[in-house]
Each structure stands twice: as C-alpha cells, then as structure tokens.
Coordinates of C-alpha atoms in Angstrom, one line a residue:
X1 CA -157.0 -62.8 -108.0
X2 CA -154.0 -65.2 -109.8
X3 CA -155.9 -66.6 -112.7
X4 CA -154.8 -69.9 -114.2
X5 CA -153.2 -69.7 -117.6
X6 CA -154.9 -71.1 -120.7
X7 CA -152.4 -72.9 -122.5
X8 CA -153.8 -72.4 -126.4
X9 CA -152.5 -75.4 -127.8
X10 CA -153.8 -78.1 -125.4
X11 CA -157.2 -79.4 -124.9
X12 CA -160.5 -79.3 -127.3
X13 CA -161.0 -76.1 -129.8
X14 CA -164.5 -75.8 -128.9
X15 CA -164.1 -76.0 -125.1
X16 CA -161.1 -73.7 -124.7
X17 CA -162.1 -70.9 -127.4
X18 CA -165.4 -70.4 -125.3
X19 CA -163.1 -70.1 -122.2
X20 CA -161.2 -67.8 -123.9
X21 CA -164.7 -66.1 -125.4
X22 CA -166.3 -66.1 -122.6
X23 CA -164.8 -63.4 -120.4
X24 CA -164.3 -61.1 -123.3
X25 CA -168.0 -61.5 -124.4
X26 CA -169.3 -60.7 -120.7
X27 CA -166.6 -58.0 -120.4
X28 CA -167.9 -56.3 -123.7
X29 CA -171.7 -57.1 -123.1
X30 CA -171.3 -54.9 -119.8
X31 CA -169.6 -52.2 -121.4
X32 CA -172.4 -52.0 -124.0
X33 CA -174.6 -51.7 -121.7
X34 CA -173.2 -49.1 -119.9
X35 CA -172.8 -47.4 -123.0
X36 CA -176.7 -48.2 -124.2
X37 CA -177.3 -46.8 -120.2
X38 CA -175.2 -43.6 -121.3
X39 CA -177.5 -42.9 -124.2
X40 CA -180.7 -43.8 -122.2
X41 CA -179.5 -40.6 -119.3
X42 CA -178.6 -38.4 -122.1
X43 CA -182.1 -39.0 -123.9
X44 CA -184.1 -37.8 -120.7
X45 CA -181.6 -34.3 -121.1
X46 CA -183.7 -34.1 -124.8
X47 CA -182.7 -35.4 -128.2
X48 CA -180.1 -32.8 -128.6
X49 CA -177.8 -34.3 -126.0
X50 CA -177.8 -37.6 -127.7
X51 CA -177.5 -36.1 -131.2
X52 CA -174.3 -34.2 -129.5
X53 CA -173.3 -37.9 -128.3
X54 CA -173.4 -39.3 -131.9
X55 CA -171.5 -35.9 -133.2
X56 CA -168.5 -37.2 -130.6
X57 CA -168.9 -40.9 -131.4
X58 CA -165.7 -40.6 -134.5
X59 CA -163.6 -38.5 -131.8
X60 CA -164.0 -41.4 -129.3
X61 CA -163.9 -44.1 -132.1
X62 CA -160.2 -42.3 -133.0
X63 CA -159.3 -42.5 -129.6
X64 CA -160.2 -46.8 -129.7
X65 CA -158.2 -47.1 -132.6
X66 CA -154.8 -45.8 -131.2
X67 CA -155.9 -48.1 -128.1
X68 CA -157.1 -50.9 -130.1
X69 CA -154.5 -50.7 -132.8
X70 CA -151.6 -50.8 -130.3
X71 CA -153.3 -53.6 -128.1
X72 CA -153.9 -55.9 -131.7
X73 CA -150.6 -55.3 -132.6
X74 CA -149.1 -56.0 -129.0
X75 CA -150.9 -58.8 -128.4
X76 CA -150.5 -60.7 -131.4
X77 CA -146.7 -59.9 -131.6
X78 CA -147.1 -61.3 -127.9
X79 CA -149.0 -64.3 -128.8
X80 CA -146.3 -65.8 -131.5
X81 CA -143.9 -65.2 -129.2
X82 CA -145.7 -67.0 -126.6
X83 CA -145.9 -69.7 -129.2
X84 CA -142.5 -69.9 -130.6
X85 CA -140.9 -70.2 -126.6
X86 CA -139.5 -66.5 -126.8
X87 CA -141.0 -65.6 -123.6
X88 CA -138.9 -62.5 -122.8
X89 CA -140.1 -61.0 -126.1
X90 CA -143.6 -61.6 -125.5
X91 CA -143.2 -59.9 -121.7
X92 CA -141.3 -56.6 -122.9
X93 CA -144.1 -56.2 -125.1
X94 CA -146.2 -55.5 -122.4
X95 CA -143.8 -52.6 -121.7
X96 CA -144.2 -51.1 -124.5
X97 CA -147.8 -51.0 -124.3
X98 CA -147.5 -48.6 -121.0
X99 CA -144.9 -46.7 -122.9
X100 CA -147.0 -46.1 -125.7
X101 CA -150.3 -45.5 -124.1
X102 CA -148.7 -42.6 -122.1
X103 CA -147.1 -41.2 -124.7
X104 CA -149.6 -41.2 -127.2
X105 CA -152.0 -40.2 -124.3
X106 CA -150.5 -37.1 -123.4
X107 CA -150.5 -36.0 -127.3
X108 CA -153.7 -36.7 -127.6
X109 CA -154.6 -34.4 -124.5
X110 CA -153.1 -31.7 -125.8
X111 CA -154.4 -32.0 -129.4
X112 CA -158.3 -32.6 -127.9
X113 CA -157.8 -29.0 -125.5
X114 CA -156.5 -26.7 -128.1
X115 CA -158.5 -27.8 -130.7
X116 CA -161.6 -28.7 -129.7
X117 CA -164.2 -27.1 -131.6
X118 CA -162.6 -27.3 -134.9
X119 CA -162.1 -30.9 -134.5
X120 CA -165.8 -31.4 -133.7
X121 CA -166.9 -29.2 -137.0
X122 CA -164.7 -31.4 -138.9
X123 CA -166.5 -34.5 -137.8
X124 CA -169.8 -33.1 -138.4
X125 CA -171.1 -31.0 -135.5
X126 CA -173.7 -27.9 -136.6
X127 CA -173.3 -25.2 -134.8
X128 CA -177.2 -25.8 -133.2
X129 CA -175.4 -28.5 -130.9
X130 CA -171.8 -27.6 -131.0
X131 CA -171.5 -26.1 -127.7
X132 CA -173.1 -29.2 -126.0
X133 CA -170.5 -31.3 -128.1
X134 CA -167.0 -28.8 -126.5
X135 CA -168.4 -29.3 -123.4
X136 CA -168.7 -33.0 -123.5
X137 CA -165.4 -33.4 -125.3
X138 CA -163.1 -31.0 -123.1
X139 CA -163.7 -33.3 -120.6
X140 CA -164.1 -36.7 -122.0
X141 CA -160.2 -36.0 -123.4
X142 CA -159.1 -36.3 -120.4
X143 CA -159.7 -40.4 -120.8
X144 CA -156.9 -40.8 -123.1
X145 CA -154.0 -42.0 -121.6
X146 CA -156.4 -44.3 -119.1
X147 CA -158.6 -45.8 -122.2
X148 CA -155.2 -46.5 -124.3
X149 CA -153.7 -48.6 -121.3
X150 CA -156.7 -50.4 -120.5
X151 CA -157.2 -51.7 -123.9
X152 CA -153.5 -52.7 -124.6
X153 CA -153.6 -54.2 -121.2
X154 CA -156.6 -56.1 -122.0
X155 CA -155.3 -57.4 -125.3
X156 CA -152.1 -58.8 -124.0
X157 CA -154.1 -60.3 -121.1
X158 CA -155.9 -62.5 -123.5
X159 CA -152.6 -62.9 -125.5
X160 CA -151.4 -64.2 -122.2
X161 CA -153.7 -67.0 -121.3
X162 CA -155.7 -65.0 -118.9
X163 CA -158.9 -63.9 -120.4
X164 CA -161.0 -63.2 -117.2
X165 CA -158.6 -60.2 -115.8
X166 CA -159.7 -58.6 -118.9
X167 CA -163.2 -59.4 -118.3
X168 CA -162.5 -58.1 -114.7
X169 CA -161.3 -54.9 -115.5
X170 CA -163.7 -54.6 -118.1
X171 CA -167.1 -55.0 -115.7
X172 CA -165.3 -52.9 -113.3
X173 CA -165.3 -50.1 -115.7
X174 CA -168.1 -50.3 -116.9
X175 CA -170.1 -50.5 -113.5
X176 CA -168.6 -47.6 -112.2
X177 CA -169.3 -45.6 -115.0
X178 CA -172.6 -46.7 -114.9
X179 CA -173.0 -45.8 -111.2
X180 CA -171.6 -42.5 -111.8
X181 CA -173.4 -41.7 -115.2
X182 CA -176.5 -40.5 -113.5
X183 CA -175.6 -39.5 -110.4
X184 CA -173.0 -36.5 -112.1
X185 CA -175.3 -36.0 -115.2
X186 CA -178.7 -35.3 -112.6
X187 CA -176.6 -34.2 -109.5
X188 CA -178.1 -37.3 -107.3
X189 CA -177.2 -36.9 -103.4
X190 CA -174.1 -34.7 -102.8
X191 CA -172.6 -35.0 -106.4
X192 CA -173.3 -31.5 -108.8
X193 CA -175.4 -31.8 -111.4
X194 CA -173.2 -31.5 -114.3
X195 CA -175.3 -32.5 -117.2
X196 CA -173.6 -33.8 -120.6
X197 CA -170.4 -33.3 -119.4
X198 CA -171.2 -35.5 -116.3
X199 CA -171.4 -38.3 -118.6
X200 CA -167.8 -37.6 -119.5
X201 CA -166.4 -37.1 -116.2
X202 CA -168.2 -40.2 -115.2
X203 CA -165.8 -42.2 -118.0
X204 CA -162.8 -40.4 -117.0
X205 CA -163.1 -41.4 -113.4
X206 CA -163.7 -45.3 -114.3
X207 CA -160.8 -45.4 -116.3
X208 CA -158.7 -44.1 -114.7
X209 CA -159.7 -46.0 -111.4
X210 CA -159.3 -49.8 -113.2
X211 CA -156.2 -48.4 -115.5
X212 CA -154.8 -48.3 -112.1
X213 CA -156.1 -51.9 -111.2
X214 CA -154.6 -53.1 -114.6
X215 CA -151.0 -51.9 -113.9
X216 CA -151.5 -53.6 -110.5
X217 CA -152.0 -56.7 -112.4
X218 CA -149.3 -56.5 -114.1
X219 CA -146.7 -55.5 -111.7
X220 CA -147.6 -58.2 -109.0
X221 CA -147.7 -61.7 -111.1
X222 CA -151.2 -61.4 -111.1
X223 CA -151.6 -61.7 -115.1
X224 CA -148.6 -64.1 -117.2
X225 CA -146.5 -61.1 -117.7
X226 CA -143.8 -59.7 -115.4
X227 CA -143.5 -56.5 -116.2
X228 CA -140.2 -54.6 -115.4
X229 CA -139.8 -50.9 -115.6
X230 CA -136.7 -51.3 -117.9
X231 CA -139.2 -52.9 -120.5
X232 CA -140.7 -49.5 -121.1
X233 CA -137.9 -47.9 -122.1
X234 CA -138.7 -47.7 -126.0
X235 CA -137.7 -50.4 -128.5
X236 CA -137.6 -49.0 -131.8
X237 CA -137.5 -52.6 -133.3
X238 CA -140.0 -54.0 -131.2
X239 CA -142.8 -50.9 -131.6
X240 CA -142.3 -51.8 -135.4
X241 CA -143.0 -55.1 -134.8
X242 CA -146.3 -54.3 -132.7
X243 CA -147.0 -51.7 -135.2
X244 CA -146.9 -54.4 -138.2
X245 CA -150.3 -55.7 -136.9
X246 CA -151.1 -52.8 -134.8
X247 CA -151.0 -50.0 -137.9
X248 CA -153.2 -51.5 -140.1
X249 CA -155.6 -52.4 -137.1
X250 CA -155.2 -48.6 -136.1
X251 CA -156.0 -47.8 -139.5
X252 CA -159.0 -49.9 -139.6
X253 CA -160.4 -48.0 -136.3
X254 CA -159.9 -44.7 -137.9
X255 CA -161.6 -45.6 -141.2
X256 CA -164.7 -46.9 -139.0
X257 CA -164.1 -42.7 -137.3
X258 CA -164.0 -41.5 -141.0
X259 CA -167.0 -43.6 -142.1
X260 CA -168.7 -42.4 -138.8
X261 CA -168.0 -38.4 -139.7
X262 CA -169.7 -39.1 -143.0
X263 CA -172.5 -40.4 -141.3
X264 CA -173.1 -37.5 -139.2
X265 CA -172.3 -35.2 -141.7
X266 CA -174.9 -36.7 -144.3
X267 CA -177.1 -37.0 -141.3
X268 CA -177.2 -33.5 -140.1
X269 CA -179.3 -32.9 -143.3
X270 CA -181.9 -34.7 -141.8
X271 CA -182.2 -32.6 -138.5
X272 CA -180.9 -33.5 -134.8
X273 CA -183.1 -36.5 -134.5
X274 CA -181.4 -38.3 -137.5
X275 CA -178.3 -37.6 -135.8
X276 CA -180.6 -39.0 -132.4
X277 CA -181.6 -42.3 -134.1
X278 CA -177.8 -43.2 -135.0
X279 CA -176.4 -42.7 -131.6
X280 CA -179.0 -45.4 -130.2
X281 CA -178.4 -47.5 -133.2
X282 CA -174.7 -47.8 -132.1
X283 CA -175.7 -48.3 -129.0
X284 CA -178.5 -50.6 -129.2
X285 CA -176.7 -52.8 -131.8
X286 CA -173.7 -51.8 -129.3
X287 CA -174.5 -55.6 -127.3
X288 CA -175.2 -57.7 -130.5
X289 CA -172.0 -56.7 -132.1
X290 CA -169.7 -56.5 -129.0
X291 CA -170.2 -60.3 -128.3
X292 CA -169.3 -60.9 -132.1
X293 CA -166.4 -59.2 -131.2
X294 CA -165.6 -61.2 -128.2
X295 CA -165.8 -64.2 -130.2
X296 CA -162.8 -62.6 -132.8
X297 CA -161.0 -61.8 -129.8
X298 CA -160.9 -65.6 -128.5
X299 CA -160.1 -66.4 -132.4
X300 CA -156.9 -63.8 -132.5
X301 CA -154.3 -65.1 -129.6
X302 CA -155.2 -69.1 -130.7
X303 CA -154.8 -68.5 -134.1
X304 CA -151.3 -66.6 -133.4
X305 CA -150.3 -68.8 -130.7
X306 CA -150.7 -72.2 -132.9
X307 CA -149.6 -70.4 -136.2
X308 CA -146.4 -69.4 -134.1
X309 CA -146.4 -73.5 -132.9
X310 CA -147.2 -74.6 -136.8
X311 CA -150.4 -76.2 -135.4
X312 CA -152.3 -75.7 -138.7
X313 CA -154.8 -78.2 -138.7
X314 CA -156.1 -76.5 -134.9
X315 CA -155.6 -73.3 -136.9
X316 CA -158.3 -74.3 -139.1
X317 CA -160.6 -75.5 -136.7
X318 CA -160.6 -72.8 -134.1
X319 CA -161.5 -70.0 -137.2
X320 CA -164.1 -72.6 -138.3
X321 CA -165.7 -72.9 -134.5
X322 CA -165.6 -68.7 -134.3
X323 CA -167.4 -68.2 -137.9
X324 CA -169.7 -71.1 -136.8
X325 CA -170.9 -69.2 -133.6
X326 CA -170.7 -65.8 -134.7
X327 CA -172.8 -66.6 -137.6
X328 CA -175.2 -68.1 -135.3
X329 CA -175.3 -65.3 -132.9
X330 CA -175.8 -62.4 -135.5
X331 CA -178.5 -64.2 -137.5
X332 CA -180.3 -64.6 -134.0
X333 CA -180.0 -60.6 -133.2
X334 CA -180.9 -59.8 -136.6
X335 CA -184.1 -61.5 -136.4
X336 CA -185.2 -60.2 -132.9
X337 CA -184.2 -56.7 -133.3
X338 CA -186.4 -56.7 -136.6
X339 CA -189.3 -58.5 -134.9
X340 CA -189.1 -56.0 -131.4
X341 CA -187.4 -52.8 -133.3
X342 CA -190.1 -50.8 -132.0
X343 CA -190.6 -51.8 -128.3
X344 CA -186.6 -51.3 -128.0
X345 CA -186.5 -48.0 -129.2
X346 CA -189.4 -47.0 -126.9
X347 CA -187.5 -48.0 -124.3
X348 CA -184.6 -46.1 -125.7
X349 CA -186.5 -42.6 -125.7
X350 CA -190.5 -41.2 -125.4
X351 CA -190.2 -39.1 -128.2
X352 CA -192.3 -39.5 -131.0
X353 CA -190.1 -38.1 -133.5
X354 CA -187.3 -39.6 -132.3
X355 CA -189.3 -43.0 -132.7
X356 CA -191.1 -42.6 -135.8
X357 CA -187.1 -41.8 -137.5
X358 CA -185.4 -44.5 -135.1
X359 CA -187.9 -47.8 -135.9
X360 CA -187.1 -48.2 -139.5
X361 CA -183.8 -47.4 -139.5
X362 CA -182.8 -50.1 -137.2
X363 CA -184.8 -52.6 -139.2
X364 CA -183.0 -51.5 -142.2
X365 CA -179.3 -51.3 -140.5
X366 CA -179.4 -54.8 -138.6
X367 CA -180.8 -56.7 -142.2
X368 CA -177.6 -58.4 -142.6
X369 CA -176.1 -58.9 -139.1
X370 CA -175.6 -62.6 -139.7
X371 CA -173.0 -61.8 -142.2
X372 CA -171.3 -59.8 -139.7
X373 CA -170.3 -62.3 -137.6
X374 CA -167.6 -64.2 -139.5
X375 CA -166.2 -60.9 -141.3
X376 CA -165.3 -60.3 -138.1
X377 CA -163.6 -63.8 -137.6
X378 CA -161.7 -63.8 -140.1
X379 CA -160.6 -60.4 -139.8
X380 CA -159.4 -61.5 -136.5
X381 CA -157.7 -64.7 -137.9
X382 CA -155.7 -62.1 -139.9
X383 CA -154.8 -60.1 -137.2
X384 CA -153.4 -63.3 -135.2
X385 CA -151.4 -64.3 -138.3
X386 CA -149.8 -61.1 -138.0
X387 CA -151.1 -60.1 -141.3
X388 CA -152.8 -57.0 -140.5
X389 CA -152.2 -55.2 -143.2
X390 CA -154.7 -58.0 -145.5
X391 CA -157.1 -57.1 -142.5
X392 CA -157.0 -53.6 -143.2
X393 CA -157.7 -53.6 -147.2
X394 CA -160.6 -55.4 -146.8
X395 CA -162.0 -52.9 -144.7
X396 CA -160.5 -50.7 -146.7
X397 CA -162.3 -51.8 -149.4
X398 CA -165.5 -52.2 -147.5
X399 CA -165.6 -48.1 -146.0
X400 CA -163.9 -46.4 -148.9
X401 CA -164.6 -48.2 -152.0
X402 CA -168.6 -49.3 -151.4
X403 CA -169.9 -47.7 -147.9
X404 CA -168.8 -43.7 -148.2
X405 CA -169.8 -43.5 -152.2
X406 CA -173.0 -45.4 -151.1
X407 CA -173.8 -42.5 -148.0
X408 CA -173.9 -40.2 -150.7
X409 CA -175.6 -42.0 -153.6
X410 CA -178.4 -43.7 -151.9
X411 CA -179.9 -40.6 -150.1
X412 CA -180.6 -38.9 -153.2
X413 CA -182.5 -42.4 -154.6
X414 CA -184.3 -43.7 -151.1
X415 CA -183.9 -40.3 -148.7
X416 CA -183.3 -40.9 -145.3
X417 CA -183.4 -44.7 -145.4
X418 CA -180.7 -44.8 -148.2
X419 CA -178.5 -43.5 -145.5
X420 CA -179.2 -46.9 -143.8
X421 CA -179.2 -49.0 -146.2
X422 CA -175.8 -47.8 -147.1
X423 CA -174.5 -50.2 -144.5
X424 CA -176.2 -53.7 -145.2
X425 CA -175.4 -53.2 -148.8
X426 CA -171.9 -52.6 -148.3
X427 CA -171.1 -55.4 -145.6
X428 CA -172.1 -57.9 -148.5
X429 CA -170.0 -57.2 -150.7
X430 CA -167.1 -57.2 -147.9
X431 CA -168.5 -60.3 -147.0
X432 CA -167.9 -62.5 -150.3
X433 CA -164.3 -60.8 -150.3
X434 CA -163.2 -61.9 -147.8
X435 CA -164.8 -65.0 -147.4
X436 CA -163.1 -65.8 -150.9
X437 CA -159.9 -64.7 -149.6
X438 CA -160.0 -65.9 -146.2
X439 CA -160.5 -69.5 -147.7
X440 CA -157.5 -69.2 -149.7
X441 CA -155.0 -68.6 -146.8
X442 CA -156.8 -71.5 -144.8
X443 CA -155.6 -73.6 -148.1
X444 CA -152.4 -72.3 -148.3
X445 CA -151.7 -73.4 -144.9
X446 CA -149.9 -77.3 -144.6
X447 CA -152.8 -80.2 -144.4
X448 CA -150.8 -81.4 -141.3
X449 CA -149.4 -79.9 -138.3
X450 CA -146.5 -81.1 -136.9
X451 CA -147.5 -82.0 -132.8
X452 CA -151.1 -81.0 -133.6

C-alpha cells in the first residue's frame, strides 16, 4: 500500500487541498459514525447507558488532547521542516511521537485504574449512574497508549504528503469497532455479553489492532518517514519544539474536557435524559463537525509546508479555499439538522422523554454551525504557522471567558434551553475574534512569495 507523496507546494490550491481533505474527511466521517453507532447500541441498553456515555465523554476528550496535542505539534514541527529541506528533522519527529505516546500512555493507565471513580465524580457523574460510568472507564483506559499513537501517527502522515494511510487506518478502526460494538455489548454468536463495558473493550481491541498497522507503516517505507529506533530515544530539544504547537493544541483539547464537565455537571440538574440528549448531540453533530475538521486538517501541513518555503501568496489562498468550503458545508448541516431534528433523533432513540428533551436542543445547539467552519480554519492556519499558542487564546477566550459563565447564567433566564444556547452564543463572539485577528496575520504576511 506505498502511497504517492503530495508534494504541498506544486500544483492548484483547490485541487490538492481536496486531495489532502479528502482522506481525512472520509477517515473522520467513518469514525463519527461508528461513534453515532456506539450511542445508537448503548440507547437500546436504556437512557442511563448513554447518559453514563456523556458522563465519560471529558475523560475520553482528555485522552484526544494528549493524542491530538502531541500529533499538532509533531506534525506541524514536521511539516516546516519538510518545507525548509531539513528532512532528518522532520523524520526523528516521528520518533518521538512513539516515544511519547508510550510514555504518556502508560501514565495515563495507571492514573485511569487507581482513580477511577473520583475522576468520574469530578467530571460530573451522580452517583445514580456512576457505577455504569467505573465499569465503562476501567476498561476503556486501557486505549491509551493505542489512541495516542494512532493520532500522532495520523498527523504526521498528512504532514508527510500521504493523507490516505491516515484515512486507512482511520476506516479500519472505526469498522472494527463497529463490528465488535454490538456483538460484545449484546453477546452476539460465541462473544459474552458484556454490556457498557463491551463498548469499551470493543475500542480497545480496534486500536490496538491498526496502532499495530500504523507502526507497520512506518517502519516499512510505506508512509514518507523512515523511522529508526534510535529516533525514539528522547530529544529534549525537539519535544519542546513539538510541544510549542503541540501544548497549546493539548491545552485547547482539555479546555473542550473542562467545558464538557461543566456541561454535565449543569446538566445533571436536569435528570439522566438531559445528560441523554447531549451525548447524541455530540454524536449526531459528531459527522457535520468531523468533516469541518478534515477540512482544517488539509489547511494545517500546506499552510506550514509553504510558510516553511515563504510561499505566502499560496499561503493565503489555501486558508481562503478551507474557510470557503467549511463555511459552505456547516451552513448546509445547519439548515438540515434544523429542518429533520426530529426524525434524526427518532432514529437516535424511541423514548419519548428522551425525544421530547433531545429535539429542541439540537435545533438550538447547531443555530450557528456555519460560523463554525472557518473558526476552525483558521485555528488550523495557526497551528501550521507554528503559532499555537494564538490558537489556544482564542479558544481560551471562547470556553473560559464567554461559554462556562454563560452555562451558568442562561439556565437561570431560559432553563434547560439556556444550557444550549450557551454554545451558539459563545461561538459568535469567538467568531469575530478571530476573524479580526486572523485577517491581520494574513496582512502581515509579504504580498509576494518568492518561487510561489
């Protein structure tokens, strides 16, 4: 499976930033919908199981952000390297990403089995579902190390060049969790019906399985990188360098966590079915905002790569193409979801209180989703100029400043659909931020490249 390298500096913007879209976008879509499947399973077990689900959602989100931080950071510091003709820099990067994933794996590991339970009462668990959220979690730990590689190896595979092993690895993933999702939850055939924490086991086993595909990839010259087991002895230098980009990005992930615990803490006032209606909300809005996403991640390693090669001028035009498309996409989703909110949610779950809460809340949540889509462009353009840090005060900003006071003002004005306003509200404000301040680095940038 040798894929041919991208080269992100040749060619037409539009062309090559849907090539190197495209495999991200399928790769996430398919994981979205094996998490939207993972809710759907849980929802037959009763409401409870999928309130449980939502309880664990900031736990796994913490989890994505020492992934997702490490694999920014790695794969833009690999990506201006690429750029700037230091190749050797750009591979041992790569090692440091399997250093770091098993490091940070095994910590994490240890901290999920000792501490279980008080780590899901922190993030808002009652003690009504509590035990169905220590039996999920004791097992779903167990992904760490596995979920950390795959998503700095997926990074730096798009940093490379070579978008679709990403995607590869992705759909793998994702169908074999989806295979084994009901067949360990229900006990189909020979497996044991294991309930919730089938679900979990189900995600261990897939991760682990194309973690191991991954490192094949990138041991046999399969991917642009060439990785040598003397790159993962640790670079002190080099980390820092990844963690320049990769903190703030890391950061980020665990202020979307923070923001999430809020949420189910201000929830759980509500009863289980609040708690119900956000889990399919994430995971029904799971497939709008994941492509979005796959856009930004086609804007991060051409942005880097011709920032790195002082190609302005394409710099400009590939964040203008992404804001272009994601703009287009979310105002598209927005307008569907609120036209069909109800039939989805049906879909979702048969139980009338579970609807009745769930309906208006996505109409409410997904008002501004067009506004979404180039926030997250140019928080990826960011990112691939190695300035993560500006990244992360605009979300900052966005969760800390507006969003969390909002969770708790607008309750006590609107009830229940305060709590989902809180969102829309806040992303507007980020919005005009950013799009002031995004505008003004464009500018800053020279009119001409040179070799552009």
């Amino acid at each position: 499976m040798k894929e041919e390298r991208l080269h992100l500096g040749e060619g037409p913007v539009g062309p090559l930033l849907l090539k190197m879209s495209l495999p991200s976008i399928a790769s996430l879509m398919v994981m979205a919908f094996y998490n939207l499947l993972d809710a759907f399973w849980l929802a037959k077990i009763g409401p409870d199981a999928v309130a449980a689900l939502t309880i664990s959602f900031p736990v796994q989100i913490l989890f994505a952000a020492i992934g997702v931080g490490t694999g920014v950071g790695a794969a833009s510091f690999a990506s201006r390297m690429f750029g700037a003709g230091e190749e050797e820099k750009a591979q041992k990067s790569c090692g440091q990403a399997v250093f770091l994933s098993l490091t940070l794996g095994f910590l994490t590991i240890l901290a999920g089995l000792f501490y279980t339970a008080p780590i899901l009462r922190a993030f808002g668990a009652t003690e009504e579902i509590l035990p169905l959220c220590v039996t999920y979690m004791r097992t779903y730990v167990l992904i760490a190390p596995f979920l950390f590689f795959l998503m700095m190896a997926n990074n730096l595979f798009r940093a490379g060049g070579n978008p679709k092993l990403s995607m590869v690895v992705v759909i793998i993933t994702s169908i074999l969790g989806s295979v084994l999702d009901p067949l360990l939850i229900f006990g189909w055939g020979p497996f044991p019906e294991m309930g919730i924490r089938g679900a979990a086991a189900a995600a261990v086993i897939s991760y682990l399985l194309t973690s191991i595909l991954s490192l094949y990839f990138l041991l046999t010259g399969h991917s642009h990188y060439r990785l040598r087991w003397a790159y993962t002895l640790p670079d002190v230098k080099m980390i820092g360098g990844i963690y320049r980009v990769g903190f703030p990005a890391l950061v980020m992930n665990v202020g979307i966590s923070i923001v999430m615990t809020i949420f189910n803490h201000v929830l759980a006032g509500f009863g289980p079915n609040a708690l119900a209606a956000l889990g399919l909300l994430f995971r029904i809005n799971g497939l709008v905002i994941w492509v979005i996403f796959g856009i930004g991640h086609g804007v991060l390693p051409m942005v880097g790569f011709n920032y790195g090669a002082c190609r302005f001028s394409r710099l400009r035009e590939t964040v203008a193409t992404g804001v272009r498309w994601a703009a287009l996409f979310g105002g598209a989703s927005c307008l569907i979801m609120e036209i069909f909110a109800r039939p989805i949610i049906s879909f979702m779950t048969d139980d009338p209180a579970l609807v009745a809460v769930a309906v208006p809340a996505m109409r409410i949540y997904v008002l501004v989703q067009i506004l979404a889509g180039p926030t997250i462009v140019w928080i990826n353009m960011f990112n691939g100029l190695g300035k993560g840090f500006t990244a992360m005060f605009f979300l900052f900003i966005r969760d800390f400043l507006f969003l969390i006071p909002f969770l708790y003002l607008l309750p006590g004005l609107w009830g229940l659909n305060g709590v989902w306003a809180s969102l829309p509200i806040s992303n507007i404000i980020a919005f005009a931020l950013i799009y002031i301040w995004s505008k003004r680095e464009l500018g800053r940038l020279p009119a001409d490249a040179a070799g552009s």
